[in-house]
Amino acid sequence: HNIDIKNCRGQSYDNASNMAGKYNGVQAKIKEVCRYAQFVPCFGHSLNLIGNEAANCSSKAAAFFDFLQSLYNFFASSTHRWAGLKNFIGEAPTLKSLSVTRWSARADAAKALVKGYHEISEALLAIDQDINERRENRHVADVLRRKMQQLEIGILAHFWFTLLARFNETSMSLQSVELDLNNAVNLMKSLCEYVASLREQFQFFELEGKKLSGCSDYKSASERNRGRSVRLTRFEGSAEEVIQTPRDKFRTDVFLPIIDNILQSFQKRLAAYSSLSESFGFFHRMLDLNSDDLRKAAAKLVCDYPDDLEQSAPEEFVQYVEFARLSLARSPDVKDS
């Protein structure tokens, strides 16, 4: 199309390695011929990736979403069972299938489970006790219902419901056509801070999990504890064992790793946005800056783009702002663009 690649400064696409890779991705190839090119990862897609990494960071986290999908598949595979479920849940949200590409589907699935938890359990019990149902269907219903009676499932259900609701709302805000770069970065940072605050909220999720599951004991409390290998003890000597309660083990092995994985992913992805905001963010708040701060911000931009901007550019910015303020003062109906 006869477009000079050196003028193609802004890049934005998904985070797939063949596109976003720093060394061999499309963004790297473009930077080889256009050093001023800036890659901006899609904000919404970044949230999807952060959530997806967290959902697979531990076997129990992944197993929870497998359980959600199994629950949906069991009812959705039969119009009779689906109609029976609808009778139990009434106006509550119906069960939803998960989606790999659309993370909001997981938020809908977690919401449906929490809002109709007891009704779904009753629907499963009805199938289990229905003598006209096939034996294998009754068995599956019993297995699913027993899982819903586990405290761990109740905790994870309420945790993911709470977390994914914030992810979903933030993702929708990030898709607004009126959103500017600074507010987009602040939205991501605020969500990161919110997730960090959940580290201290385990007791809250535990209480909510008990209400949902109707169970106060962890599954591992009834399982046999594994002792240290006699062979290892013989050759390496005895080791001091740290005995964790089932509650502490679930908190440290499942709950905290999910949160820490999310925070780590946030920090990695925020770095790209923060760097871009530092260079261009002042454009959205020029009228609020004093002359010295405006000069500093403009001087950094001149330093970043010496082939595009003259050394006198900072002074032009200062004069432009004064011109804009005078124009707005004379014409109060003119909106700041």
mmCIF file of C-alpha atoms in Angstrom:
data_model
loop_
_atom_site.group_PDB
_atom_site.id
_atom_site.type_symbol
_atom_site.label_atom_id
_atom_site.label_comp_id
_atom_site.label_asym_id
_atom_site.label_seq_id
_atom_site.Cartn_x
_atom_site.Cartn_y
_atom_site.Cartn_z
ATOM 1 C CA HIS A 1 0.000 0.000 0.000
ATOM 2 C CA ASN A 2 3.063 2.263 -0.337
ATOM 3 C CA ILE A 3 3.009 3.163 3.346
ATOM 4 C CA ASP A 4 6.421 4.100 4.746
ATOM 5 C CA ILE A 5 7.003 1.753 7.686
ATOM 6 C CA LYS A 6 9.118 4.456 9.359
ATOM 7 C CA ASN A 7 5.946 6.463 9.852
ATOM 8 C CA CYS A 8 4.118 3.554 11.498
ATOM 9 C CA ARG A 9 4.739 4.503 15.107
ATOM 10 C CA GLY A 10 1.856 2.939 17.022
ATOM 11 C CA GLN A 11 1.444 -0.832 17.237
ATOM 12 C CA SER A 12 -1.415 -2.513 19.056
ATOM 13 C CA TYR A 13 -2.545 -6.118 18.755
ATOM 14 C CA ASP A 14 -2.975 -9.158 20.958
ATOM 15 C CA ASN A 15 -0.279 -10.578 23.221
ATOM 16 C CA ALA A 16 0.470 -13.745 21.256
ATOM 17 C CA SER A 17 4.224 -14.400 21.175
ATOM 18 C CA ASN A 18 4.418 -14.293 17.367
ATOM 19 C CA MET A 19 2.993 -10.745 17.520
ATOM 20 C CA ALA A 20 4.194 -9.296 20.828
ATOM 21 C CA GLY A 21 7.458 -11.202 21.256
ATOM 22 C CA LYS A 22 10.362 -8.870 22.157
ATOM 23 C CA TYR A 23 12.920 -10.693 20.022
ATOM 24 C CA ASN A 24 11.172 -12.376 17.086
ATOM 25 C CA GLY A 25 7.623 -11.024 17.237
ATOM 26 C CA VAL A 26 6.059 -8.594 14.772
ATOM 27 C CA GLN A 27 6.743 -5.707 17.148
ATOM 28 C CA ALA A 28 10.470 -6.582 17.148
ATOM 29 C CA LYS A 29 10.552 -6.811 13.342
ATOM 30 C CA ILE A 30 8.938 -3.398 12.986
ATOM 31 C CA LYS A 31 11.324 -1.839 15.510
ATOM 32 C CA GLU A 32 14.243 -3.064 13.409
ATOM 33 C CA VAL A 33 13.208 -0.635 10.666
ATOM 34 C CA CYS A 34 11.403 1.941 12.818
ATOM 35 C CA ARG A 35 13.107 2.543 16.155
ATOM 36 C CA TYR A 36 10.395 4.945 17.272
ATOM 37 C CA ALA A 37 7.630 2.351 17.008
ATOM 38 C CA GLN A 38 5.758 1.830 20.278
ATOM 39 C CA PHE A 39 3.940 -1.415 21.019
ATOM 40 C CA VAL A 40 0.808 -1.012 23.127
ATOM 41 C CA PRO A 41 -0.571 -4.366 24.334
ATOM 42 C CA CYS A 42 -4.358 -4.561 24.202
ATOM 43 C CA PHE A 43 -5.591 -3.694 27.720
ATOM 44 C CA GLY A 44 -8.588 -6.026 27.596
ATOM 45 C CA HIS A 45 -6.559 -8.918 26.246
ATOM 46 C CA SER A 46 -3.945 -8.352 28.958
ATOM 47 C CA LEU A 47 -6.628 -8.801 31.613
ATOM 48 C CA ASN A 48 -7.697 -12.045 29.949
ATOM 49 C CA LEU A 49 -4.150 -13.356 30.039
ATOM 50 C CA ILE A 50 -3.642 -12.334 33.670
ATOM 51 C CA GLY A 51 -6.811 -14.154 34.685
ATOM 52 C CA ASN A 52 -6.017 -17.204 32.578
ATOM 53 C CA GLU A 53 -2.526 -17.539 34.099
ATOM 54 C CA ALA A 54 -3.985 -17.271 37.608
ATOM 55 C CA ALA A 55 -6.662 -19.872 36.893
ATOM 56 C CA ASN A 56 -3.969 -22.376 35.926
ATOM 57 C CA CYS A 57 -1.352 -21.507 38.543
ATOM 58 C CA SER A 58 -2.320 -24.447 40.780
ATOM 59 C CA SER A 59 -4.039 -27.776 40.287
ATOM 60 C CA LYS A 60 -6.898 -26.852 42.640
ATOM 61 C CA ALA A 61 -7.502 -23.527 40.898
ATOM 62 C CA ALA A 62 -7.669 -25.302 37.526
ATOM 63 C CA ALA A 63 -9.828 -28.075 38.997
ATOM 64 C CA PHE A 64 -12.390 -25.521 40.159
ATOM 65 C CA PHE A 65 -13.009 -24.281 36.613
ATOM 66 C CA ASP A 66 -13.109 -27.869 35.369
ATOM 67 C CA PHE A 67 -15.827 -28.444 37.954
ATOM 68 C CA LEU A 68 -17.729 -25.374 36.729
ATOM 69 C CA GLN A 69 -17.634 -26.660 33.157
ATOM 70 C CA SER A 70 -18.648 -30.163 34.245
ATOM 71 C CA LEU A 71 -21.626 -28.734 36.099
ATOM 72 C CA TYR A 72 -22.761 -26.845 33.003
ATOM 73 C CA ASN A 73 -22.166 -29.818 30.695
ATOM 74 C CA PHE A 74 -24.192 -32.139 32.908
ATOM 75 C CA PHE A 75 -27.325 -29.987 32.817
ATOM 76 C CA ALA A 76 -26.919 -28.601 29.289
ATOM 77 C CA SER A 77 -26.532 -32.052 27.706
ATOM 78 C CA SER A 78 -30.164 -32.864 28.508
ATOM 79 C CA THR A 79 -33.190 -30.648 27.874
ATOM 80 C CA HIS A 80 -34.997 -32.526 30.636
ATOM 81 C CA ARG A 81 -32.271 -31.825 33.204
ATOM 82 C CA TRP A 82 -31.950 -28.199 32.039
ATOM 83 C CA ALA A 83 -35.691 -27.652 32.452
ATOM 84 C CA GLY A 84 -35.492 -29.194 35.923
ATOM 85 C CA LEU A 85 -32.631 -26.868 36.840
ATOM 86 C CA LYS A 86 -34.619 -23.834 35.643
ATOM 87 C CA ASN A 87 -37.494 -24.852 37.903
ATOM 88 C CA PHE A 88 -35.178 -24.837 40.914
ATOM 89 C CA ILE A 89 -33.216 -21.631 40.254
ATOM 90 C CA GLY A 90 -36.178 -19.538 39.109
ATOM 91 C CA GLU A 91 -35.035 -15.972 38.328
ATOM 92 C CA ALA A 92 -31.396 -16.605 39.301
ATOM 93 C CA PRO A 93 -28.764 -16.611 36.500
ATOM 94 C CA THR A 94 -28.506 -19.923 34.665
ATOM 95 C CA LEU A 95 -25.267 -21.881 34.503
ATOM 96 C CA LYS A 96 -22.833 -20.679 31.845
ATOM 97 C CA SER A 97 -20.166 -22.408 29.791
ATOM 98 C CA LEU A 98 -16.556 -21.239 30.037
ATOM 99 C CA SER A 99 -14.691 -19.647 27.152
ATOM 100 C CA VAL A 100 -10.953 -19.606 26.482
ATOM 101 C CA THR A 101 -11.037 -16.377 24.480
ATOM 102 C CA ARG A 102 -13.765 -14.473 26.348
ATOM 103 C CA TRP A 103 -12.784 -14.241 30.004
ATOM 104 C CA SER A 104 -16.061 -12.506 30.931
ATOM 105 C CA ALA A 105 -17.755 -15.893 30.367
ATOM 106 C CA ARG A 106 -15.948 -17.164 33.462
ATOM 107 C CA ALA A 107 -17.252 -14.216 35.445
ATOM 108 C CA ASP A 108 -20.794 -15.099 34.318
ATOM 109 C CA ALA A 109 -20.230 -18.774 35.186
ATOM 110 C CA ALA A 110 -18.914 -17.980 38.687
ATOM 111 C CA LYS A 111 -21.797 -15.564 39.298
ATOM 112 C CA ALA A 112 -24.393 -18.148 38.239
ATOM 113 C CA LEU A 113 -22.876 -20.724 40.583
ATOM 114 C CA VAL A 114 -22.795 -18.407 43.626
ATOM 115 C CA LYS A 115 -26.240 -16.880 43.074
ATOM 116 C CA GLY A 116 -27.889 -20.270 42.613
ATOM 117 C CA TYR A 117 -25.607 -22.431 44.746
ATOM 118 C CA HIS A 118 -28.216 -24.010 47.006
ATOM 119 C CA GLU A 119 -30.806 -24.348 44.233
ATOM 120 C CA ILE A 120 -28.288 -26.086 41.943
ATOM 121 C CA SER A 121 -27.435 -28.479 44.772
ATOM 122 C CA GLU A 122 -31.136 -29.239 45.268
ATOM 123 C CA ALA A 123 -31.535 -29.889 41.527
ATOM 124 C CA LEU A 124 -28.656 -32.370 41.678
ATOM 125 C CA LEU A 125 -30.185 -34.080 44.708
ATOM 126 C CA ALA A 126 -33.514 -34.424 42.882
ATOM 127 C CA ILE A 127 -31.771 -36.137 39.960
ATOM 128 C CA ASP A 128 -29.844 -38.399 42.317
ATOM 129 C CA GLN A 129 -33.080 -39.515 44.009
ATOM 130 C CA ASP A 130 -35.077 -39.917 40.785
ATOM 131 C CA ILE A 131 -35.491 -43.665 40.252
ATOM 132 C CA ASN A 132 -36.466 -43.035 36.635
ATOM 133 C CA GLU A 133 -33.047 -41.521 35.865
ATOM 134 C CA ARG A 134 -30.280 -43.680 34.452
ATOM 135 C CA ARG A 135 -27.853 -44.987 37.044
ATOM 136 C CA GLU A 136 -24.829 -43.183 35.555
ATOM 137 C CA ASN A 137 -26.680 -39.851 35.559
ATOM 138 C CA ARG A 138 -27.654 -40.304 39.184
ATOM 139 C CA HIS A 139 -24.039 -41.100 40.010
ATOM 140 C CA VAL A 140 -22.725 -37.962 38.267
ATOM 141 C CA ALA A 141 -25.342 -35.844 40.055
ATOM 142 C CA ASP A 142 -24.259 -37.290 43.386
ATOM 143 C CA VAL A 143 -20.554 -36.656 42.676
ATOM 144 C CA LEU A 144 -21.200 -33.045 41.638
ATOM 145 C CA ARG A 145 -23.415 -32.387 44.661
ATOM 146 C CA ARG A 146 -20.820 -33.809 47.044
ATOM 147 C CA LYS A 147 -18.213 -31.505 45.536
ATOM 148 C CA MET A 148 -20.489 -28.538 46.151
ATOM 149 C CA GLN A 149 -20.597 -29.602 49.784
ATOM 150 C CA GLN A 150 -16.829 -29.224 50.092
ATOM 151 C CA LEU A 151 -15.637 -26.099 51.901
ATOM 152 C CA GLU A 152 -12.811 -25.604 49.402
ATOM 153 C CA ILE A 153 -15.285 -25.385 46.502
ATOM 154 C CA GLY A 154 -17.413 -22.890 48.428
ATOM 155 C CA ILE A 155 -14.403 -20.675 49.142
ATOM 156 C CA LEU A 156 -13.150 -20.735 45.559
ATOM 157 C CA ALA A 157 -16.649 -20.090 44.215
ATOM 158 C CA HIS A 158 -17.055 -16.889 46.229
ATOM 159 C CA PHE A 159 -13.443 -15.825 45.677
ATOM 160 C CA TRP A 160 -13.591 -16.147 41.878
ATOM 161 C CA PHE A 161 -17.074 -14.605 41.797
ATOM 162 C CA THR A 162 -15.774 -11.528 43.650
ATOM 163 C CA LEU A 163 -12.515 -11.254 41.714
ATOM 164 C CA LEU A 164 -13.906 -11.881 38.239
ATOM 165 C CA ALA A 165 -16.698 -9.358 38.765
ATOM 166 C CA ARG A 166 -14.025 -6.647 39.228
ATOM 167 C CA PHE A 167 -12.053 -7.983 36.238
ATOM 168 C CA ASN A 168 -15.160 -7.879 34.070
ATOM 169 C CA GLU A 169 -16.204 -4.349 35.087
ATOM 170 C CA THR A 170 -12.662 -3.054 34.583
ATOM 171 C CA SER A 171 -12.426 -4.731 31.194
ATOM 172 C CA MET A 172 -15.649 -3.051 30.086
ATOM 173 C CA SER A 173 -14.340 0.345 31.243
ATOM 174 C CA LEU A 174 -11.093 -0.233 29.346
ATOM 175 C CA GLN A 175 -13.094 -0.704 26.145
ATOM 176 C CA SER A 176 -14.671 2.739 26.363
ATOM 177 C CA VAL A 177 -13.956 4.859 23.279
ATOM 178 C CA GLU A 178 -13.626 7.936 25.504
ATOM 179 C CA LEU A 179 -10.937 6.434 27.749
ATOM 180 C CA ASP A 180 -7.533 8.131 27.639
ATOM 181 C CA LEU A 181 -4.129 6.588 28.282
ATOM 182 C CA ASN A 182 -3.680 7.970 31.811
ATOM 183 C CA ASN A 183 -7.046 6.710 33.047
ATOM 184 C CA ALA A 184 -6.482 3.339 31.389
ATOM 185 C CA VAL A 185 -3.211 2.918 33.290
ATOM 186 C CA ASN A 186 -4.872 4.084 36.513
ATOM 187 C CA LEU A 187 -7.682 1.567 36.026
ATOM 188 C CA MET A 188 -5.148 -1.245 35.699
ATOM 189 C CA LYS A 189 -3.214 -0.005 38.738
ATOM 190 C CA SER A 190 -6.374 0.307 40.835
ATOM 191 C CA LEU A 191 -7.380 -3.269 39.958
ATOM 192 C CA CYS A 192 -3.880 -4.425 40.907
ATOM 193 C CA GLU A 193 -4.189 -2.670 44.288
ATOM 194 C CA TYR A 194 -7.615 -4.206 44.794
ATOM 195 C CA VAL A 195 -6.264 -7.710 44.169
ATOM 196 C CA ALA A 196 -3.414 -7.047 46.615
ATOM 197 C CA SER A 197 -5.958 -6.092 49.303
ATOM 198 C CA LEU A 198 -7.594 -9.531 48.966
ATOM 199 C CA ARG A 199 -4.519 -11.206 50.498
ATOM 200 C CA GLU A 200 -5.827 -10.183 53.910
ATOM 201 C CA GLN A 201 -9.423 -11.231 53.221
ATOM 202 C CA PHE A 202 -9.104 -15.007 53.468
ATOM 203 C CA GLN A 203 -11.296 -15.160 56.587
ATOM 204 C CA PHE A 204 -14.087 -13.365 54.740
ATOM 205 C CA PHE A 205 -13.986 -15.822 51.823
ATOM 206 C CA GLU A 206 -13.809 -18.731 54.247
ATOM 207 C CA LEU A 207 -16.983 -17.564 56.031
ATOM 208 C CA GLU A 208 -18.778 -17.105 52.716
ATOM 209 C CA GLY A 209 -17.549 -20.523 51.598
ATOM 210 C CA LYS A 210 -19.014 -22.105 54.715
ATOM 211 C CA LYS A 211 -22.378 -20.483 54.000
ATOM 212 C CA LEU A 212 -22.406 -21.764 50.421
ATOM 213 C CA SER A 213 -21.171 -25.294 51.041
ATOM 214 C CA GLY A 214 -22.795 -25.819 54.444
ATOM 215 C CA CYS A 215 -19.491 -27.366 55.537
ATOM 216 C CA SER A 216 -17.042 -26.146 58.183
ATOM 217 C CA ASP A 217 -14.227 -28.647 57.665
ATOM 218 C CA TYR A 218 -11.627 -28.869 54.942
ATOM 219 C CA LYS A 219 -11.523 -32.053 52.875
ATOM 220 C CA SER A 220 -7.857 -32.621 53.720
ATOM 221 C CA ALA A 221 -8.760 -32.816 57.425
ATOM 222 C CA SER A 222 -10.272 -36.252 56.805
ATOM 223 C CA GLU A 223 -7.429 -37.467 54.572
ATOM 224 C CA ARG A 224 -4.470 -39.460 55.878
ATOM 225 C CA ASN A 225 -1.343 -37.352 56.370
ATOM 226 C CA ARG A 226 1.727 -38.501 54.490
ATOM 227 C CA GLY A 227 4.774 -39.062 56.683
ATOM 228 C CA ARG A 228 8.363 -38.361 55.767
ATOM 229 C CA SER A 229 10.050 -41.223 53.911
ATOM 230 C CA VAL A 230 11.930 -43.577 56.266
ATOM 231 C CA ARG A 231 14.603 -43.969 53.591
ATOM 232 C CA LEU A 232 15.158 -40.221 53.352
ATOM 233 C CA THR A 233 15.311 -39.960 57.127
ATOM 234 C CA ARG A 234 17.930 -42.702 57.293
ATOM 235 C CA PHE A 235 20.277 -41.138 54.745
ATOM 236 C CA GLU A 236 19.654 -37.427 55.287
ATOM 237 C CA GLY A 237 18.842 -37.394 58.956
ATOM 238 C CA SER A 238 15.590 -36.342 60.537
ATOM 239 C CA ALA A 239 14.125 -33.022 59.441
ATOM 240 C CA GLU A 240 11.984 -30.704 61.472
ATOM 241 C CA GLU A 241 8.477 -30.926 60.075
ATOM 242 C CA VAL A 242 6.264 -27.893 59.799
ATOM 243 C CA ILE A 243 2.766 -29.067 60.555
ATOM 244 C CA GLN A 244 0.093 -26.952 58.898
ATOM 245 C CA THR A 245 -3.578 -27.076 59.641
ATOM 246 C CA PRO A 246 -5.823 -27.873 56.645
ATOM 247 C CA ARG A 247 -6.930 -24.223 56.749
ATOM 248 C CA ASP A 248 -3.376 -22.875 56.603
ATOM 249 C CA LYS A 249 -2.428 -25.339 53.894
ATOM 250 C CA PHE A 250 -5.318 -24.284 51.666
ATOM 251 C CA ARG A 251 -4.524 -20.623 52.292
ATOM 252 C CA THR A 252 -0.803 -20.955 51.494
ATOM 253 C CA ASP A 253 -1.024 -23.556 48.713
ATOM 254 C CA VAL A 254 -4.093 -22.307 46.834
ATOM 255 C CA PHE A 255 -5.476 -18.927 47.917
ATOM 256 C CA LEU A 256 -2.268 -16.873 48.186
ATOM 257 C CA PRO A 257 -0.548 -18.353 45.070
ATOM 258 C CA ILE A 258 -3.535 -17.319 42.930
ATOM 259 C CA ILE A 259 -3.356 -13.737 44.202
ATOM 260 C CA ASP A 260 0.442 -13.550 43.984
ATOM 261 C CA ASN A 261 0.360 -14.912 40.428
ATOM 262 C CA ILE A 262 -2.115 -12.192 39.443
ATOM 263 C CA LEU A 263 -0.013 -9.469 41.067
ATOM 264 C CA GLN A 264 3.138 -10.685 39.336
ATOM 265 C CA SER A 265 1.388 -10.683 35.954
ATOM 266 C CA PHE A 266 0.026 -7.201 36.611
ATOM 267 C CA GLN A 267 3.467 -5.789 37.402
ATOM 268 C CA LYS A 268 4.910 -7.280 34.218
ATOM 269 C CA ARG A 269 2.180 -5.916 31.975
ATOM 270 C CA LEU A 270 1.847 -2.545 33.688
ATOM 271 C CA ALA A 271 5.495 -1.787 32.919
ATOM 272 C CA ALA A 272 4.719 -1.385 29.202
ATOM 273 C CA TYR A 273 1.747 0.901 29.823
ATOM 274 C CA SER A 274 3.479 2.999 32.486
ATOM 275 C CA SER A 275 6.428 3.696 30.179
ATOM 276 C CA LEU A 276 4.074 4.891 27.460
ATOM 277 C CA SER A 277 2.116 7.025 29.912
ATOM 278 C CA GLU A 278 5.305 8.693 31.140
ATOM 279 C CA SER A 279 6.107 9.810 27.591
ATOM 280 C CA PHE A 280 2.686 10.830 26.298
ATOM 281 C CA GLY A 281 0.421 11.091 29.342
ATOM 282 C CA PHE A 282 0.986 14.813 29.817
ATOM 283 C CA PHE A 283 -0.987 15.562 26.637
ATOM 284 C CA HIS A 284 -4.194 14.719 28.526
ATOM 285 C CA ARG A 285 -3.449 17.148 31.374
ATOM 286 C CA MET A 286 -1.562 19.983 29.712
ATOM 287 C CA LEU A 287 -3.936 22.679 30.989
ATOM 288 C CA ASP A 288 -3.426 21.471 34.571
ATOM 289 C CA LEU A 289 0.393 21.661 34.465
ATOM 290 C CA ASN A 290 2.446 24.700 35.401
ATOM 291 C CA SER A 291 5.026 25.950 32.897
ATOM 292 C CA ASP A 292 8.013 24.231 34.545
ATOM 293 C CA ASP A 293 6.347 20.807 34.682
ATOM 294 C CA LEU A 294 5.152 21.197 31.106
ATOM 295 C CA ARG A 295 8.661 22.067 29.932
ATOM 296 C CA LYS A 296 10.079 18.981 31.664
ATOM 297 C CA ALA A 297 7.492 16.663 30.117
ATOM 298 C CA ALA A 298 7.977 18.186 26.656
ATOM 299 C CA ALA A 299 11.765 18.052 26.968
ATOM 300 C CA LYS A 300 11.573 14.308 27.658
ATOM 301 C CA LEU A 301 9.485 13.867 24.532
ATOM 302 C CA VAL A 302 12.051 15.831 22.486
ATOM 303 C CA CYS A 303 14.780 13.602 23.909
ATOM 304 C CA ASP A 304 12.788 10.473 22.920
ATOM 305 C CA TYR A 305 12.030 11.773 19.401
ATOM 306 C CA PRO A 306 14.969 13.993 18.330
ATOM 307 C CA ASP A 307 14.298 13.422 14.626
ATOM 308 C CA ASP A 308 10.706 14.611 14.898
ATOM 309 C CA LEU A 309 10.761 17.479 17.376
ATOM 310 C CA GLU A 310 12.944 20.582 17.495
ATOM 311 C CA GLN A 311 14.737 21.701 20.641
ATOM 312 C CA SER A 312 12.363 24.669 20.874
ATOM 313 C CA ALA A 313 9.323 22.378 21.163
ATOM 314 C CA PRO A 314 8.953 22.777 24.981
ATOM 315 C CA GLU A 315 8.526 26.528 24.587
ATOM 316 C CA GLU A 316 5.957 25.972 21.833
ATOM 317 C CA PHE A 317 3.992 23.722 24.199
ATOM 318 C CA VAL A 318 4.044 26.397 26.916
ATOM 319 C CA GLN A 319 2.810 29.048 24.493
ATOM 320 C CA TYR A 320 0.125 26.726 23.131
ATOM 321 C CA VAL A 321 -1.254 26.111 26.626
ATOM 322 C CA GLU A 322 -1.451 29.860 27.282
ATOM 323 C CA PHE A 323 -3.211 30.290 23.937
ATOM 324 C CA ALA A 324 -5.687 27.492 24.797
ATOM 325 C CA ARG A 325 -6.432 29.001 28.215
ATOM 326 C CA LEU A 326 -7.137 32.415 26.694
ATOM 327 C CA SER A 327 -9.354 30.845 24.029
ATOM 328 C CA LEU A 328 -11.338 28.914 26.642
ATOM 329 C CA ALA A 329 -11.708 32.017 28.792
ATOM 330 C CA ARG A 330 -13.189 33.936 25.855
ATOM 331 C CA SER A 331 -15.371 31.029 24.723
ATOM 332 C CA PRO A 332 -16.655 29.116 27.795
ATOM 333 C CA ASP A 333 -18.748 26.843 25.556
ATOM 334 C CA VAL A 334 -15.660 25.481 23.802
ATOM 335 C CA LYS A 335 -14.804 22.073 25.146
ATOM 336 C CA ASP A 336 -11.250 21.057 25.898
ATOM 337 C CA SER A 337 -10.231 18.482 23.297
#
